[in-house]
Amino acid sequence: MLRLIRDDHAGCDEWRLAQTVRIPAARGLSLFAWFVPALATGPQPTAVLLHGWCGNASNLLLAAQALHRSGFAVLLMESRNHGPSDRDDHSSLPRFAEDLDSAIDWLKALLRVDSTRIVALGHSVGAAAVLLSASRRDDLAAVVSIAAFAHPEQLMRRWFALRFVPYWPLAWMINRALERVIGASFDDIAPVNTVAKATCPVLLVHGRQDTVVPVTDAHRICKRGCERNVTLIECDGTHE
């Protein structure tokens, strides 16, 4: 099925023709996505874009359009429990990364995609997911991580503090219960740790006025990846 995407966010009345697709995912489920082929013929570089928590594909339309104009094919995906993608029992950073991996594998099977030039871009939890995925696979050309938190423990600690929940012992115990639910330790999935395992170039982008995830988190991630090909761009802007 073909669908027109209208962009009223870039200050213009621009239309893009996109194909809506379903991507096989874990646990027999499927993901909703918009796929926009590159304008040039033949296998082309491709970018897969992953939204943040409670977001959807439209959040990254501006980035998708910029990449498409630069010659990329673009896949705007939606993780489980988001948009028209299938429902599951919970969402988590590992599941965002798992869904991203499903999308990348789906892209690699397309003849119009250059499987050696796939870039993953994510925002917030999606940003942490692209770093987690890059730490486990060696077939990405690059990743772009926008507004990623450094470590889930500190992220949750800030969240609890805003709600006057004491970290010890209550919030600490909740965090350990969350680890059991998602099936992974926070240390293993923390961007500050996964960035050091990425084998492809990494671009970190962070807003200086971000009050959800302070820009110091980006500094920590960048410092940990200093021996890798990691670049940090700070810009004026908030978490969104």
PDB file of C-alpha atoms in Angstrom:
ATOM      1  CA  MET A   1       0.000   0.000   0.000  1.00  0.00           C
ATOM      2  CA  LEU A   2       1.260   3.484  -0.818  1.00  0.00           C
ATOM      3  CA  ARG A   3       0.737   6.421   1.463  1.00  0.00           C
ATOM      4  CA  LEU A   4       1.452  10.130   1.149  1.00  0.00           C
ATOM      5  CA  ILE A   5       3.274  11.793   4.025  1.00  0.00           C
ATOM      6  CA  ARG A   6       2.705  15.499   4.365  1.00  0.00           C
ATOM      7  CA  ASP A   7       5.309  17.660   6.042  1.00  0.00           C
ATOM      8  CA  ASP A   8       3.938  20.765   7.718  1.00  0.00           C
ATOM      9  CA  HIS A   9       6.783  20.921  10.241  1.00  0.00           C
ATOM     10  CA  ALA A  10       9.541  22.173   7.950  1.00  0.00           C
ATOM     11  CA  GLY A  11       7.808  25.416   7.082  1.00  0.00           C
ATOM     12  CA  CYS A  12       6.727  24.179   3.646  1.00  0.00           C
ATOM     13  CA  ASP A  13       3.952  22.174   2.043  1.00  0.00           C
ATOM     14  CA  GLU A  14       5.978  19.198   0.912  1.00  0.00           C
ATOM     15  CA  TRP A  15       4.727  15.692   0.084  1.00  0.00           C
ATOM     16  CA  ARG A  16       6.634  12.460   0.089  1.00  0.00           C
ATOM     17  CA  LEU A  17       5.477   9.178  -1.376  1.00  0.00           C
ATOM     18  CA  ALA A  18       6.177   6.352   1.058  1.00  0.00           C
ATOM     19  CA  GLN A  19       5.334   2.678   1.232  1.00  0.00           C
ATOM     20  CA  THR A  20       3.805   1.301   4.424  1.00  0.00           C
ATOM     21  CA  VAL A  21       5.302  -2.061   5.345  1.00  0.00           C
ATOM     22  CA  ARG A  22       5.094  -4.701   8.059  1.00  0.00           C
ATOM     23  CA  ILE A  23       8.385  -6.070   9.353  1.00  0.00           C
ATOM     24  CA  PRO A  24       8.577  -9.487  11.056  1.00  0.00           C
ATOM     25  CA  ALA A  25       9.707  -9.083  14.657  1.00  0.00           C
ATOM     26  CA  ALA A  26      10.455 -11.249  17.685  1.00  0.00           C
ATOM     27  CA  ARG A  27       7.827 -13.445  19.329  1.00  0.00           C
ATOM     28  CA  GLY A  28       5.925 -13.785  16.042  1.00  0.00           C
ATOM     29  CA  LEU A  29       4.904 -10.108  16.064  1.00  0.00           C
ATOM     30  CA  SER A  30       5.313  -7.437  13.401  1.00  0.00           C
ATOM     31  CA  LEU A  31       6.368  -3.804  13.229  1.00  0.00           C
ATOM     32  CA  PHE A  32       4.823  -0.954  11.267  1.00  0.00           C
ATOM     33  CA  ALA A  33       7.147   1.204   9.174  1.00  0.00           C
ATOM     34  CA  TRP A  34       7.269   3.724   6.354  1.00  0.00           C
ATOM     35  CA  PHE A  35       9.823   2.913   3.671  1.00  0.00           C
ATOM     36  CA  VAL A  36      10.894   5.624   1.235  1.00  0.00           C
ATOM     37  CA  PRO A  37      13.157   4.348  -1.569  1.00  0.00           C
ATOM     38  CA  ALA A  38      16.070   6.501  -2.640  1.00  0.00           C
ATOM     39  CA  LEU A  39      15.517   8.652  -5.718  1.00  0.00           C
ATOM     40  CA  ALA A  40      18.468   7.079  -7.558  1.00  0.00           C
ATOM     41  CA  THR A  41      18.230   3.634  -9.099  1.00  0.00           C
ATOM     42  CA  GLY A  42      20.189   0.619  -7.924  1.00  0.00           C
ATOM     43  CA  PRO A  43      21.249  -0.291  -4.355  1.00  0.00           C
ATOM     44  CA  GLN A  44      21.520   2.870  -2.261  1.00  0.00           C
ATOM     45  CA  PRO A  45      22.650   3.817   1.260  1.00  0.00           C
ATOM     46  CA  THR A  46      19.791   3.477   3.711  1.00  0.00           C
ATOM     47  CA  ALA A  47      18.951   5.002   7.084  1.00  0.00           C
ATOM     48  CA  VAL A  48      16.660   3.356   9.625  1.00  0.00           C
ATOM     49  CA  LEU A  49      15.189   5.781  12.171  1.00  0.00           C
ATOM     50  CA  LEU A  50      13.913   4.803  15.624  1.00  0.00           C
ATOM     51  CA  HIS A  51      11.785   7.073  17.823  1.00  0.00           C
ATOM     52  CA  GLY A  52      11.939   7.441  21.597  1.00  0.00           C
ATOM     53  CA  TRP A  53       9.693   6.244  24.426  1.00  0.00           C
ATOM     54  CA  CYS A  54       5.990   6.819  23.669  1.00  0.00           C
ATOM     55  CA  GLY A  55       6.987   8.362  20.338  1.00  0.00           C
ATOM     56  CA  ASN A  56       6.266   7.335  16.771  1.00  0.00           C
ATOM     57  CA  ALA A  57       7.766   7.467  13.303  1.00  0.00           C
ATOM     58  CA  SER A  58       6.445  10.971  12.587  1.00  0.00           C
ATOM     59  CA  ASN A  59       8.706  12.400  15.320  1.00  0.00           C
ATOM     60  CA  LEU A  60      11.685  11.891  13.010  1.00  0.00           C
ATOM     61  CA  LEU A  61      10.151  13.069   9.725  1.00  0.00           C
ATOM     62  CA  LEU A  62      12.439  16.086   9.463  1.00  0.00           C
ATOM     63  CA  ALA A  63      15.533  13.929   9.871  1.00  0.00           C
ATOM     64  CA  ALA A  64      14.125  11.413   7.384  1.00  0.00           C
ATOM     65  CA  GLN A  65      13.528  14.118   4.791  1.00  0.00           C
ATOM     66  CA  ALA A  66      17.024  15.540   5.206  1.00  0.00           C
ATOM     67  CA  LEU A  67      18.543  12.087   4.738  1.00  0.00           C
ATOM     68  CA  HIS A  68      16.325  11.333   1.739  1.00  0.00           C
ATOM     69  CA  ARG A  69      17.351  14.562   0.041  1.00  0.00           C
ATOM     70  CA  SER A  70      20.962  13.514   0.597  1.00  0.00           C
ATOM     71  CA  GLY A  71      20.413  10.338  -1.406  1.00  0.00           C
ATOM     72  CA  PHE A  72      19.421   7.848   1.285  1.00  0.00           C
ATOM     73  CA  ALA A  73      16.563   5.417   1.242  1.00  0.00           C
ATOM     74  CA  VAL A  74      14.753   5.817   4.574  1.00  0.00           C
ATOM     75  CA  LEU A  75      12.939   3.416   6.887  1.00  0.00           C
ATOM     76  CA  LEU A  76      10.857   5.089   9.610  1.00  0.00           C
ATOM     77  CA  MET A  77       9.978   2.271  12.002  1.00  0.00           C
ATOM     78  CA  GLU A  78       7.845   1.977  15.116  1.00  0.00           C
ATOM     79  CA  SER A  79       8.824  -0.294  17.987  1.00  0.00           C
ATOM     80  CA  ARG A  80       6.421  -2.744  19.596  1.00  0.00           C
ATOM     81  CA  ASN A  81       3.624  -1.077  21.594  1.00  0.00           C
ATOM     82  CA  HIS A  82       4.035   2.104  19.528  1.00  0.00           C
ATOM     83  CA  GLY A  83       1.818   3.297  16.682  1.00  0.00           C
ATOM     84  CA  PRO A  84       0.272   0.489  14.595  1.00  0.00           C
ATOM     85  CA  SER A  85       3.051  -1.968  15.506  1.00  0.00           C
ATOM     86  CA  ASP A  86       1.914  -5.082  17.351  1.00  0.00           C
ATOM     87  CA  ARG A  87       1.305  -5.007  21.104  1.00  0.00           C
ATOM     88  CA  ASP A  88       3.545  -6.930  23.497  1.00  0.00           C
ATOM     89  CA  ASP A  89       3.646  -7.448  27.259  1.00  0.00           C
ATOM     90  CA  HIS A  90       6.170  -4.650  27.811  1.00  0.00           C
ATOM     91  CA  SER A  91       8.575  -2.262  26.130  1.00  0.00           C
ATOM     92  CA  SER A  92      12.196  -1.799  27.129  1.00  0.00           C
ATOM     93  CA  LEU A  93      15.558  -0.669  25.827  1.00  0.00           C
ATOM     94  CA  PRO A  94      16.527  -4.260  24.901  1.00  0.00           C
ATOM     95  CA  ARG A  95      13.272  -4.659  22.986  1.00  0.00           C
ATOM     96  CA  PHE A  96      13.796  -1.369  21.151  1.00  0.00           C
ATOM     97  CA  ALA A  97      17.200  -2.722  20.073  1.00  0.00           C
ATOM     98  CA  GLU A  98      15.673  -6.083  19.191  1.00  0.00           C
ATOM     99  CA  ASP A  99      13.103  -4.350  16.974  1.00  0.00           C
ATOM    100  CA  LEU A 100      15.850  -2.272  15.372  1.00  0.00           C
ATOM    101  CA  ASP A 101      17.770  -5.452  14.593  1.00  0.00           C
ATOM    102  CA  SER A 102      14.651  -6.907  12.956  1.00  0.00           C
ATOM    103  CA  ALA A 103      14.332  -3.786  10.798  1.00  0.00           C
ATOM    104  CA  ILE A 104      17.999  -3.876   9.785  1.00  0.00           C
ATOM    105  CA  ASP A 105      17.770  -7.544   8.840  1.00  0.00           C
ATOM    106  CA  TRP A 106      14.636  -6.801   6.804  1.00  0.00           C
ATOM    107  CA  LEU A 107      16.410  -3.969   4.966  1.00  0.00           C
ATOM    108  CA  LYS A 108      19.409  -6.124   4.112  1.00  0.00           C
ATOM    109  CA  ALA A 109      17.154  -8.458   2.103  1.00  0.00           C
ATOM    110  CA  LEU A 110      15.952  -5.655  -0.205  1.00  0.00           C
ATOM    111  CA  LEU A 111      17.631  -5.426  -3.609  1.00  0.00           C
ATOM    112  CA  ARG A 112      17.294  -1.626  -3.652  1.00  0.00           C
ATOM    113  CA  VAL A 113      19.311  -1.317  -0.423  1.00  0.00           C
ATOM    114  CA  ASP A 114      23.106  -1.342  -0.256  1.00  0.00           C
ATOM    115  CA  SER A 115      23.545  -3.688   2.708  1.00  0.00           C
ATOM    116  CA  THR A 116      27.082  -2.362   3.320  1.00  0.00           C
ATOM    117  CA  ARG A 117      25.805   1.197   3.840  1.00  0.00           C
ATOM    118  CA  ILE A 118      23.060   1.025   6.450  1.00  0.00           C
ATOM    119  CA  VAL A 119      22.947   3.770   9.084  1.00  0.00           C
ATOM    120  CA  ALA A 120      20.864   3.594  12.273  1.00  0.00           C
ATOM    121  CA  LEU A 121      19.575   6.817  13.871  1.00  0.00           C
ATOM    122  CA  GLY A 122      17.704   6.904  17.159  1.00  0.00           C
ATOM    123  CA  HIS A 123      16.288   9.421  19.611  1.00  0.00           C
ATOM    124  CA  SER A 124      16.254   9.086  23.431  1.00  0.00           C
ATOM    125  CA  VAL A 125      15.561   5.409  24.211  1.00  0.00           C
ATOM    126  CA  GLY A 126      15.913   4.834  20.480  1.00  0.00           C
ATOM    127  CA  ALA A 127      19.331   6.497  20.715  1.00  0.00           C
ATOM    128  CA  ALA A 128      20.363   4.062  23.430  1.00  0.00           C
ATOM    129  CA  ALA A 129      18.996   1.239  21.271  1.00  0.00           C
ATOM    130  CA  VAL A 130      21.127   2.097  18.236  1.00  0.00           C
ATOM    131  CA  LEU A 131      24.219   2.022  20.467  1.00  0.00           C
ATOM    132  CA  LEU A 132      23.179  -1.315  21.945  1.00  0.00           C
ATOM    133  CA  SER A 133      22.597  -2.732  18.473  1.00  0.00           C
ATOM    134  CA  ALA A 134      25.935  -1.369  17.229  1.00  0.00           C
ATOM    135  CA  SER A 135      27.693  -3.059  20.150  1.00  0.00           C
ATOM    136  CA  ARG A 136      26.410  -6.462  19.008  1.00  0.00           C
ATOM    137  CA  ARG A 137      26.645  -6.372  15.224  1.00  0.00           C
ATOM    138  CA  ASP A 138      29.354  -5.443  12.734  1.00  0.00           C
ATOM    139  CA  ASP A 139      27.300  -4.645   9.627  1.00  0.00           C
ATOM    140  CA  LEU A 140      26.315  -1.023  10.340  1.00  0.00           C
ATOM    141  CA  ALA A 141      28.060   1.750   8.424  1.00  0.00           C
ATOM    142  CA  ALA A 142      27.418   4.267  11.225  1.00  0.00           C
ATOM    143  CA  VAL A 143      25.008   5.185  14.017  1.00  0.00           C
ATOM    144  CA  VAL A 144      23.574   8.529  15.090  1.00  0.00           C
ATOM    145  CA  SER A 145      22.504   8.740  18.728  1.00  0.00           C
ATOM    146  CA  ILE A 146      20.362  11.768  19.610  1.00  0.00           C
ATOM    147  CA  ALA A 147      19.773  12.687  23.284  1.00  0.00           C
ATOM    148  CA  ALA A 148      20.829   9.334  24.720  1.00  0.00           C
ATOM    149  CA  PHE A 149      21.094   8.862  28.485  1.00  0.00           C
ATOM    150  CA  ALA A 150      24.412   7.540  29.778  1.00  0.00           C
ATOM    151  CA  HIS A 151      23.105   4.871  32.155  1.00  0.00           C
ATOM    152  CA  PRO A 152      19.580   3.598  32.993  1.00  0.00           C
ATOM    153  CA  GLU A 153      20.374   3.567  36.719  1.00  0.00           C
ATOM    154  CA  GLN A 154      21.061   7.303  36.800  1.00  0.00           C
ATOM    155  CA  LEU A 155      18.119   8.010  34.500  1.00  0.00           C
ATOM    156  CA  MET A 156      15.748   6.170  36.816  1.00  0.00           C
ATOM    157  CA  ARG A 157      17.354   7.747  39.862  1.00  0.00           C
ATOM    158  CA  ARG A 158      16.614  11.212  38.462  1.00  0.00           C
ATOM    159  CA  TRP A 159      13.046  10.128  37.636  1.00  0.00           C
ATOM    160  CA  PHE A 160      12.447   8.862  41.178  1.00  0.00           C
ATOM    161  CA  ALA A 161      14.008  11.983  42.716  1.00  0.00           C
ATOM    162  CA  LEU A 162      11.536  14.210  40.863  1.00  0.00           C
ATOM    163  CA  ARG A 163       8.753  12.191  42.499  1.00  0.00           C
ATOM    164  CA  PHE A 164      10.370  12.278  45.965  1.00  0.00           C
ATOM    165  CA  VAL A 165      10.936   8.523  45.990  1.00  0.00           C
ATOM    166  CA  PRO A 166      14.029   7.669  48.068  1.00  0.00           C
ATOM    167  CA  TYR A 167      16.681   5.815  46.108  1.00  0.00           C
ATOM    168  CA  TRP A 168      17.652   3.542  48.971  1.00  0.00           C
ATOM    169  CA  PRO A 169      16.143   1.093  49.454  1.00  0.00           C
ATOM    170  CA  LEU A 170      12.865   1.593  47.526  1.00  0.00           C
ATOM    171  CA  ALA A 171      13.997   2.914  44.118  1.00  0.00           C
ATOM    172  CA  TRP A 172      17.017   0.613  44.147  1.00  0.00           C
ATOM    173  CA  MET A 173      14.738  -2.401  44.678  1.00  0.00           C
ATOM    174  CA  ILE A 174      12.405  -1.258  41.884  1.00  0.00           C
ATOM    175  CA  ASN A 175      15.367  -0.966  39.522  1.00  0.00           C
ATOM    176  CA  ARG A 176      16.466  -4.502  40.321  1.00  0.00           C
ATOM    177  CA  ALA A 177      12.916  -5.720  39.651  1.00  0.00           C
ATOM    178  CA  LEU A 178      12.974  -3.885  36.296  1.00  0.00           C
ATOM    179  CA  GLU A 179      16.197  -5.680  35.383  1.00  0.00           C
ATOM    180  CA  ARG A 180      14.474  -8.997  35.983  1.00  0.00           C
ATOM    181  CA  VAL A 181      11.506  -7.981  33.821  1.00  0.00           C
ATOM    182  CA  ILE A 182      13.608  -6.839  30.861  1.00  0.00           C
ATOM    183  CA  GLY A 183      16.055  -9.731  31.212  1.00  0.00           C
ATOM    184  CA  ALA A 184      19.200  -7.597  31.253  1.00  0.00           C
ATOM    185  CA  SER A 185      21.325  -5.719  33.748  1.00  0.00           C
ATOM    186  CA  PHE A 186      21.435  -1.952  33.455  1.00  0.00           C
ATOM    187  CA  ASP A 187      25.233  -2.092  33.219  1.00  0.00           C
ATOM    188  CA  ASP A 188      25.093  -4.341  30.163  1.00  0.00           C
ATOM    189  CA  ILE A 189      22.743  -2.089  28.180  1.00  0.00           C
ATOM    190  CA  ALA A 190      23.988   1.323  29.354  1.00  0.00           C
ATOM    191  CA  PRO A 191      25.096   3.537  26.427  1.00  0.00           C
ATOM    192  CA  VAL A 192      28.181   4.576  28.397  1.00  0.00           C
ATOM    193  CA  ASN A 193      29.251   0.923  28.179  1.00  0.00           C
ATOM    194  CA  THR A 194      27.861  -0.175  24.807  1.00  0.00           C
ATOM    195  CA  VAL A 195      29.479   2.732  22.932  1.00  0.00           C
ATOM    196  CA  ALA A 196      32.897   1.250  23.711  1.00  0.00           C
ATOM    197  CA  LYS A 197      31.904  -1.935  21.867  1.00  0.00           C
ATOM    198  CA  ALA A 198      30.633  -0.290  18.683  1.00  0.00           C
ATOM    199  CA  THR A 199      32.803  -1.066  15.672  1.00  0.00           C
ATOM    200  CA  CYS A 200      31.303   1.593  13.370  1.00  0.00           C
ATOM    201  CA  PRO A 201      31.573   5.405  13.535  1.00  0.00           C
ATOM    202  CA  VAL A 202      29.244   6.939  16.139  1.00  0.00           C
ATOM    203  CA  LEU A 203      27.775  10.440  16.081  1.00  0.00           C
ATOM    204  CA  LEU A 204      26.304  11.735  19.346  1.00  0.00           C
ATOM    205  CA  VAL A 205      23.955  14.731  19.167  1.00  0.00           C
ATOM    206  CA  HIS A 206      22.641  16.446  22.294  1.00  0.00           C
ATOM    207  CA  GLY A 207      20.775  19.637  23.141  1.00  0.00           C
ATOM    208  CA  ARG A 208      22.420  21.969  25.641  1.00  0.00           C
ATOM    209  CA  GLN A 209      19.040  22.843  27.174  1.00  0.00           C
ATOM    210  CA  ASP A 210      17.936  19.209  27.584  1.00  0.00           C
ATOM    211  CA  THR A 211      16.314  18.916  31.026  1.00  0.00           C
ATOM    212  CA  VAL A 212      15.253  15.267  30.591  1.00  0.00           C
ATOM    213  CA  VAL A 213      18.756  13.975  29.906  1.00  0.00           C
ATOM    214  CA  PRO A 214      21.475  16.536  30.731  1.00  0.00           C
ATOM    215  CA  VAL A 215      24.187  17.138  28.155  1.00  0.00           C
ATOM    216  CA  THR A 216      26.712  15.832  30.689  1.00  0.00           C
ATOM    217  CA  ASP A 217      25.383  12.354  29.844  1.00  0.00           C
ATOM    218  CA  ALA A 218      26.581  12.862  26.272  1.00  0.00           C
ATOM    219  CA  HIS A 219      29.985  13.925  27.613  1.00  0.00           C
ATOM    220  CA  ARG A 220      30.213  10.692  29.607  1.00  0.00           C
ATOM    221  CA  ILE A 221      29.295   8.555  26.610  1.00  0.00           C
ATOM    222  CA  CYS A 222      31.745  10.386  24.368  1.00  0.00           C
ATOM    223  CA  LYS A 223      34.556  10.085  26.894  1.00  0.00           C
ATOM    224  CA  ARG A 224      33.983   6.336  27.192  1.00  0.00           C
ATOM    225  CA  GLY A 225      34.116   5.988  23.423  1.00  0.00           C
ATOM    226  CA  CYS A 226      37.145   8.234  23.001  1.00  0.00           C
ATOM    227  CA  GLU A 227      39.273   5.377  21.696  1.00  0.00           C
ATOM    228  CA  ARG A 228      36.637   4.619  19.077  1.00  0.00           C
ATOM    229  CA  ASN A 229      35.428   6.756  16.188  1.00  0.00           C
ATOM    230  CA  VAL A 230      32.981   8.759  18.306  1.00  0.00           C
ATOM    231  CA  THR A 231      32.027  12.390  17.652  1.00  0.00           C
ATOM    232  CA  LEU A 232      29.836  14.641  19.806  1.00  0.00           C
ATOM    233  CA  ILE A 233      27.837  17.582  18.463  1.00  0.00           C
ATOM    234  CA  GLU A 234      26.230  19.868  21.024  1.00  0.00           C
ATOM    235  CA  CYS A 235      23.503  22.169  19.769  1.00  0.00           C
ATOM    236  CA  ASP A 236      20.956  24.591  21.175  1.00  0.00           C
ATOM    237  CA  GLY A 237      17.772  22.711  21.954  1.00  0.00           C
ATOM    238  CA  THR A 238      15.849  20.598  24.420  1.00  0.00           C
ATOM    239  CA  HIS A 239      15.367  16.831  24.620  1.00  0.00           C
ATOM    240  CA  GLU A 240      12.998  16.885  21.639  1.00  0.00           C
TER     241      GLU A 240
END
